[in-house]
């Protein structure tokens, strides 16, 4: 099962937005998606319209036997094609390392899920700590999100390195990281310079397609709607952008049903 972790060291760069945009693109393609919220802020959980879940990722990681994850999965407000393993503040408890298998807990928990998904998306918190390490041990793919800003280069470099360490040391299923630029305003000189700098440093690791800055993103998020259902020129533009991102990151379309 393809499992894509969306990560960055820096906060507020658009991890959750990208995770939800990709969930929306897969939803639009008619695929079955599981979104795993690994951030105690629970923004992906909120964006998918899940409120007061009975079980959260805190329960799943506290007791990673496979059946527990199955019990914690709930439908999103987008319908039963997009399901959620929710987060809330209690997930903070899992941020510390607990025992030798600490960073394998998510991978173990996801063994034997009750149904197959076309895509599993993991929304990471803004750090390369224990939650993100758990995500990378369970993932087949990693997408580093960055803004075209001054500290972006160093931050992206550290995130790509973190992916490499786990790939080479302990998760051979994990592909090399890709980088996605978010909140780009091409008319701003600073954005152009930082984008060029990032592309020169990382070459083809950076996706050609970039996510522009558009108010429609925040509007759709606060309405709890997939961006593909946001009926405005900016909504359609963003839908096309995320279609292209998912075509690169998850080219396999489901072949059944
Ligand atoms: N391309 C964009 N255009 C306009 N607003 C955006 C864009 N991307 C993200 N935002 C807004 O910026 C804010 C931060 O985005 P988001 O929550 O996705 O970042 P994050 O990296 O997940 O943050 P955190 O590190 O706190 O988890 C949100 O209000 C979101 O709606
Ligand atoms: Mg987030």
Tab-separated table of C-alpha atoms and ligand atoms in Angstrom:
chain	number	residue	atom	x	y	z
A	1	UNK	CA	0.000	0.000	0.000
A	2	UNK	CA	1.446	3.363	-0.944
A	3	UNK	CA	2.016	5.441	2.182
A	4	UNK	CA	3.050	9.051	1.684
A	5	UNK	CA	4.406	11.131	4.570
A	6	UNK	CA	4.122	14.913	4.275
A	7	UNK	CA	6.782	16.552	6.433
A	8	UNK	CA	8.896	19.597	7.188
A	9	UNK	CA	10.940	20.805	10.079
A	10	UNK	CA	9.399	24.222	9.975
A	11	UNK	CA	5.862	25.019	11.112
A	12	UNK	CA	3.146	26.597	9.021
A	13	UNK	CA	4.663	25.873	5.609
A	14	UNK	CA	1.623	23.949	4.370
A	15	UNK	CA	2.074	20.283	5.310
A	16	UNK	CA	-1.553	19.871	6.306
A	17	UNK	CA	-2.719	21.844	3.283
A	18	UNK	CA	-0.723	19.591	0.968
A	19	UNK	CA	-1.876	16.414	2.735
A	20	UNK	CA	-5.509	17.563	2.383
A	21	UNK	CA	-4.937	18.669	-1.224
A	22	UNK	CA	-3.587	15.220	-2.085
A	23	UNK	CA	-6.437	13.533	-0.219
A	24	UNK	CA	-8.804	15.681	-2.281
A	25	UNK	CA	-7.075	14.733	-5.546
A	26	UNK	CA	-7.262	11.028	-4.686
A	27	UNK	CA	-10.906	11.446	-3.605
A	28	UNK	CA	-11.609	13.126	-6.936
A	29	UNK	CA	-9.951	10.160	-8.725
A	30	UNK	CA	-12.425	7.872	-6.937
A	31	UNK	CA	-9.750	6.316	-4.757
A	32	UNK	CA	-9.918	5.097	-1.190
A	33	UNK	CA	-7.742	7.151	1.110
A	34	UNK	CA	-6.669	6.935	4.742
A	35	UNK	CA	-5.349	10.159	6.290
A	36	UNK	CA	-3.250	9.656	9.419
A	37	UNK	CA	-2.924	12.768	11.559
A	38	UNK	CA	0.335	12.614	13.514
A	39	UNK	CA	0.177	16.218	14.716
A	40	UNK	CA	-1.241	16.914	18.211
A	41	UNK	CA	-2.622	20.167	16.745
A	42	UNK	CA	-5.096	17.947	14.865
A	43	UNK	CA	-5.418	20.274	11.871
A	44	UNK	CA	-5.902	17.493	9.301
A	45	UNK	CA	-8.501	15.937	11.609
A	46	UNK	CA	-10.376	19.260	11.740
A	47	UNK	CA	-9.999	19.879	7.999
A	48	UNK	CA	-11.608	16.493	7.370
A	49	UNK	CA	-14.518	17.391	9.627
A	50	UNK	CA	-13.784	14.858	12.365
A	51	UNK	CA	-14.770	16.109	15.813
A	52	UNK	CA	-14.401	14.342	19.177
A	53	UNK	CA	-13.148	11.010	17.844
A	54	UNK	CA	-13.504	8.174	20.349
A	55	UNK	CA	-9.961	6.922	19.688
A	56	UNK	CA	-6.988	8.874	18.364
A	57	UNK	CA	-3.457	8.207	17.203
A	58	UNK	CA	-2.461	8.525	20.860
A	59	UNK	CA	-4.361	5.294	21.596
A	60	UNK	CA	-2.990	3.638	18.454
A	61	UNK	CA	0.641	4.453	19.257
A	62	UNK	CA	0.235	3.660	22.957
A	63	UNK	CA	-0.811	0.125	22.002
A	64	UNK	CA	0.252	-0.543	18.440
A	65	UNK	CA	-1.309	-3.981	18.089
A	66	UNK	CA	-2.984	-4.038	14.660
A	67	UNK	CA	-6.626	-4.289	15.801
A	68	UNK	CA	-6.404	-1.021	17.696
A	69	UNK	CA	-5.780	1.039	14.542
A	70	UNK	CA	-8.745	-0.657	12.851
A	71	UNK	CA	-11.021	0.408	15.709
A	72	UNK	CA	-9.751	3.997	15.596
A	73	UNK	CA	-10.456	4.593	11.879
A	74	UNK	CA	-13.433	6.881	11.216
A	75	UNK	CA	-15.077	8.285	8.086
A	76	UNK	CA	-14.265	11.880	7.174
A	77	UNK	CA	-16.944	14.467	6.440
A	78	UNK	CA	-15.963	14.029	2.771
A	79	UNK	CA	-17.600	10.579	2.755
A	80	UNK	CA	-16.472	7.037	3.470
A	81	UNK	CA	-13.896	6.976	0.648
A	82	UNK	CA	-11.683	9.227	2.767
A	83	UNK	CA	-11.111	7.837	6.246
A	84	UNK	CA	-9.122	9.240	9.137
A	85	UNK	CA	-6.930	8.187	12.015
A	86	UNK	CA	-7.469	11.314	14.072
A	87	UNK	CA	-5.213	13.331	16.350
A	88	UNK	CA	-5.823	15.451	19.396
A	89	UNK	CA	-3.697	17.097	22.073
A	90	UNK	CA	-3.143	13.792	23.891
A	91	UNK	CA	-0.802	12.745	21.070
A	92	UNK	CA	1.829	14.947	22.760
A	93	UNK	CA	2.347	12.004	25.127
A	94	UNK	CA	3.844	9.955	22.313
A	95	UNK	CA	6.529	12.493	21.423
A	96	UNK	CA	9.112	10.952	23.716
A	97	UNK	CA	11.085	7.868	22.820
A	98	UNK	CA	9.691	4.768	24.508
A	99	UNK	CA	11.767	1.613	24.177
A	100	UNK	CA	13.838	0.265	21.297
A	101	UNK	CA	10.897	-0.017	18.867
A	102	UNK	CA	9.617	3.483	19.620
A	103	UNK	CA	9.844	4.799	16.073
A	104	UNK	CA	8.396	1.580	14.582
A	105	UNK	CA	5.094	1.917	16.408
A	106	UNK	CA	3.116	3.311	13.496
A	107	UNK	CA	4.495	0.728	11.071
A	108	UNK	CA	3.505	-2.070	13.467
A	109	UNK	CA	0.076	-0.533	14.090
A	110	UNK	CA	-0.682	-0.361	10.372
A	111	UNK	CA	0.090	-4.044	9.746
A	112	UNK	CA	-3.114	-5.884	8.826
A	113	UNK	CA	-5.461	-2.953	8.323
A	114	UNK	CA	-9.019	-4.174	7.733
A	115	UNK	CA	-9.199	-2.755	4.237
A	116	UNK	CA	-6.912	-1.778	1.409
A	117	UNK	CA	-6.441	1.865	0.587
A	118	UNK	CA	-5.229	3.265	-2.710
A	119	UNK	CA	-3.273	5.828	-0.757
A	120	UNK	CA	-2.358	6.377	2.883
A	121	UNK	CA	-1.340	9.966	3.696
A	122	UNK	CA	0.481	10.938	6.879
A	123	UNK	CA	0.359	14.547	8.062
A	124	UNK	CA	3.417	15.123	10.273
A	125	UNK	CA	3.919	17.724	13.005
A	126	UNK	CA	6.436	20.547	12.444
A	127	UNK	CA	9.561	18.744	13.639
A	128	UNK	CA	11.774	15.863	12.642
A	129	UNK	CA	11.187	14.242	16.044
A	130	UNK	CA	9.633	10.972	17.127
A	131	UNK	CA	6.288	11.382	15.311
A	132	UNK	CA	7.953	12.159	11.988
A	133	UNK	CA	10.404	9.274	12.489
A	134	UNK	CA	7.385	7.005	13.022
A	135	UNK	CA	5.862	8.335	9.801
A	136	UNK	CA	9.054	7.693	7.838
A	137	UNK	CA	9.365	4.134	9.133
A	138	UNK	CA	5.833	3.391	7.927
A	139	UNK	CA	6.099	5.297	4.622
A	140	UNK	CA	6.952	4.342	1.067
A	141	UNK	CA	7.211	7.980	-0.048
A	142	UNK	CA	8.076	11.304	1.552
A	143	UNK	CA	7.142	14.768	0.416
A	144	UNK	CA	8.957	17.691	2.036
A	145	UNK	CA	6.936	20.911	1.915
A	146	UNK	CA	8.673	24.260	1.914
A	147	UNK	CA	7.947	27.912	1.281
A	148	UNK	CA	10.205	30.031	-0.934
A	149	UNK	CA	11.669	31.816	2.102
A	150	UNK	CA	15.058	32.555	3.586
A	151	UNK	CA	15.322	29.585	5.979
A	152	UNK	CA	13.661	27.156	3.562
A	153	UNK	CA	16.845	25.814	2.042
A	154	UNK	CA	18.434	24.722	5.329
A	155	UNK	CA	15.117	23.315	6.560
A	156	UNK	CA	14.509	21.326	3.378
A	157	UNK	CA	18.074	20.004	3.474
A	158	UNK	CA	17.609	18.663	6.995
A	159	UNK	CA	14.270	17.063	6.128
A	160	UNK	CA	15.716	15.369	3.029
A	161	UNK	CA	18.641	14.125	5.139
A	162	UNK	CA	16.269	12.765	7.786
A	163	UNK	CA	14.474	10.796	5.051
A	164	UNK	CA	17.810	9.479	3.748
A	165	UNK	CA	18.958	8.339	7.186
A	166	UNK	CA	15.812	6.262	7.696
A	167	UNK	CA	15.845	4.952	4.117
A	168	UNK	CA	19.413	3.785	4.337
A	169	UNK	CA	19.379	2.594	7.936
A	170	UNK	CA	16.020	0.984	8.487
A	171	UNK	CA	13.268	1.398	5.889
A	172	UNK	CA	14.332	0.065	2.478
A	173	UNK	CA	10.728	0.518	1.213
A	174	UNK	CA	11.076	4.309	1.464
A	175	UNK	CA	11.831	6.184	-1.763
A	176	UNK	CA	14.085	9.261	-1.758
A	177	UNK	CA	12.294	12.439	-0.677
A	178	UNK	CA	10.796	14.937	-3.098
A	179	UNK	CA	10.325	18.633	-2.309
A	180	UNK	CA	7.180	20.672	-3.038
A	181	UNK	CA	7.144	24.471	-3.000
A	182	UNK	CA	4.013	25.924	-1.441
A	183	UNK	CA	2.590	29.456	-1.162
A	184	UNK	CA	4.513	30.678	-4.159
A	185	UNK	CA	3.934	34.209	-5.446
A	186	UNK	CA	5.931	34.391	-8.684
A	187	UNK	CA	5.630	38.180	-8.824
A	188	UNK	CA	7.621	38.549	-5.591
A	189	UNK	CA	11.370	38.813	-6.311
A	190	UNK	CA	12.314	37.130	-3.028
A	191	UNK	CA	10.130	34.126	-3.946
A	192	UNK	CA	11.765	33.867	-7.363
A	193	UNK	CA	15.254	34.026	-5.842
A	194	UNK	CA	14.543	31.447	-3.155
A	195	UNK	CA	12.819	29.164	-5.662
A	196	UNK	CA	15.843	29.344	-7.977
A	197	UNK	CA	18.196	28.697	-5.063
A	198	UNK	CA	16.210	25.630	-4.020
A	199	UNK	CA	16.046	24.291	-7.576
A	200	UNK	CA	19.780	24.840	-8.109
A	201	UNK	CA	20.634	23.028	-4.894
A	202	UNK	CA	18.254	20.087	-5.176
A	203	UNK	CA	17.729	19.790	-8.946
A	204	UNK	CA	15.026	17.282	-9.919
A	205	UNK	CA	14.280	16.449	-6.279
A	206	UNK	CA	12.100	19.596	-6.336
A	207	UNK	CA	8.808	19.002	-8.174
A	208	UNK	CA	8.343	21.224	-11.244
A	209	UNK	CA	4.808	21.983	-10.170
A	210	UNK	CA	4.405	24.562	-7.375
A	211	UNK	CA	1.404	25.402	-5.188
A	212	UNK	CA	0.509	29.091	-5.537
A	213	UNK	CA	-0.689	31.231	-2.655
A	214	UNK	CA	-4.493	31.448	-2.863
A	215	UNK	CA	-7.138	32.392	-0.307
A	216	UNK	CA	-9.330	29.558	-1.598
A	217	UNK	CA	-7.089	27.109	0.312
A	218	UNK	CA	-7.907	28.582	3.713
A	219	UNK	CA	-11.560	29.031	2.733
A	220	UNK	CA	-12.000	25.397	1.675
A	221	UNK	CA	-10.117	24.217	4.775
A	222	UNK	CA	-12.293	26.147	7.178
A	223	UNK	CA	-15.433	24.968	5.368
A	224	UNK	CA	-14.177	21.363	5.773
A	225	UNK	CA	-14.387	20.825	2.003
A	226	UNK	CA	-12.025	19.106	-0.426
A	227	UNK	CA	-10.367	21.719	-2.622
A	228	UNK	CA	-11.723	19.845	-5.669
A	229	UNK	CA	-15.236	20.681	-4.488
A	230	UNK	CA	-14.443	24.387	-4.022
A	231	UNK	CA	-16.217	25.978	-6.928
A	232	UNK	CA	-14.194	29.074	-7.850
A	233	UNK	CA	-11.434	29.842	-10.380
A	234	UNK	CA	-8.794	29.534	-7.626
A	235	UNK	CA	-10.379	26.297	-6.375
A	236	UNK	CA	-10.188	24.820	-9.875
A	237	UNK	CA	-6.618	26.050	-10.338
A	238	UNK	CA	-5.552	24.436	-7.057
A	239	UNK	CA	-7.427	21.247	-7.945
A	240	UNK	CA	-5.359	21.000	-11.123
A	241	UNK	CA	-2.151	21.664	-9.181
A	242	UNK	CA	-2.849	18.856	-6.704
A	243	UNK	CA	-3.876	16.555	-9.586
A	244	UNK	CA	-0.406	17.095	-11.010
A	245	UNK	CA	1.306	16.576	-7.660
A	246	UNK	CA	-0.547	13.311	-7.092
A	247	UNK	CA	0.149	12.162	-10.650
A	248	UNK	CA	3.863	12.429	-9.829
A	249	UNK	CA	3.809	11.145	-6.261
A	250	UNK	CA	1.138	8.464	-6.741
A	251	UNK	CA	0.962	7.562	-10.437
A	252	UNK	CA	-0.799	4.244	-9.951
A	253	UNK	CA	-4.529	4.555	-10.408
A	254	UNK	CA	-6.716	1.944	-8.828
A	255	UNK	CA	-7.624	-0.805	-11.220
A	256	UNK	CA	-10.574	-2.346	-9.439
A	257	UNK	CA	-14.178	-1.579	-8.506
B	1	LIG	N1	-0.849	27.871	-0.878
B	1	LIG	C1	-1.464	28.513	0.119
B	1	LIG	N2	-2.148	29.648	-0.109
B	1	LIG	C2	-2.776	30.302	0.891
B	1	LIG	N3	-2.783	29.892	2.167
B	1	LIG	C3	-2.113	28.765	2.471
B	1	LIG	C4	-1.411	28.011	1.475
B	1	LIG	N4	-0.853	26.945	2.067
B	1	LIG	C5	-1.165	27.029	3.363
B	1	LIG	N5	-1.916	28.103	3.617
B	1	LIG	C6	-2.469	28.522	4.930
B	1	LIG	O1	-1.371	28.698	5.808
B	1	LIG	C7	-1.684	28.198	7.102
B	1	LIG	C8	-0.689	27.114	7.473
B	1	LIG	O2	-0.857	26.046	6.577
B	1	LIG	P1	-0.830	24.540	7.112
B	1	LIG	O3	-1.631	24.401	8.349
B	1	LIG	O4	-1.141	23.660	5.978
B	1	LIG	O5	0.731	24.413	7.485
B	1	LIG	P2	1.436	23.266	8.294
B	1	LIG	O6	2.817	23.144	7.772
B	1	LIG	O7	0.617	22.050	8.324
B	1	LIG	O8	1.455	23.923	9.763
B	1	LIG	P3	1.942	23.177	11.103
B	1	LIG	O9	3.418	23.133	11.017
B	1	LIG	O10	1.430	24.061	12.203
B	1	LIG	O11	1.326	21.819	11.079
B	1	LIG	C9	-3.118	27.685	7.027
B	1	LIG	O12	-3.971	28.693	7.496
B	1	LIG	C10	-3.346	27.451	5.546
B	1	LIG	O13	-4.691	27.619	5.173
B	2	LIG	MG1	-0.067	20.948	9.943
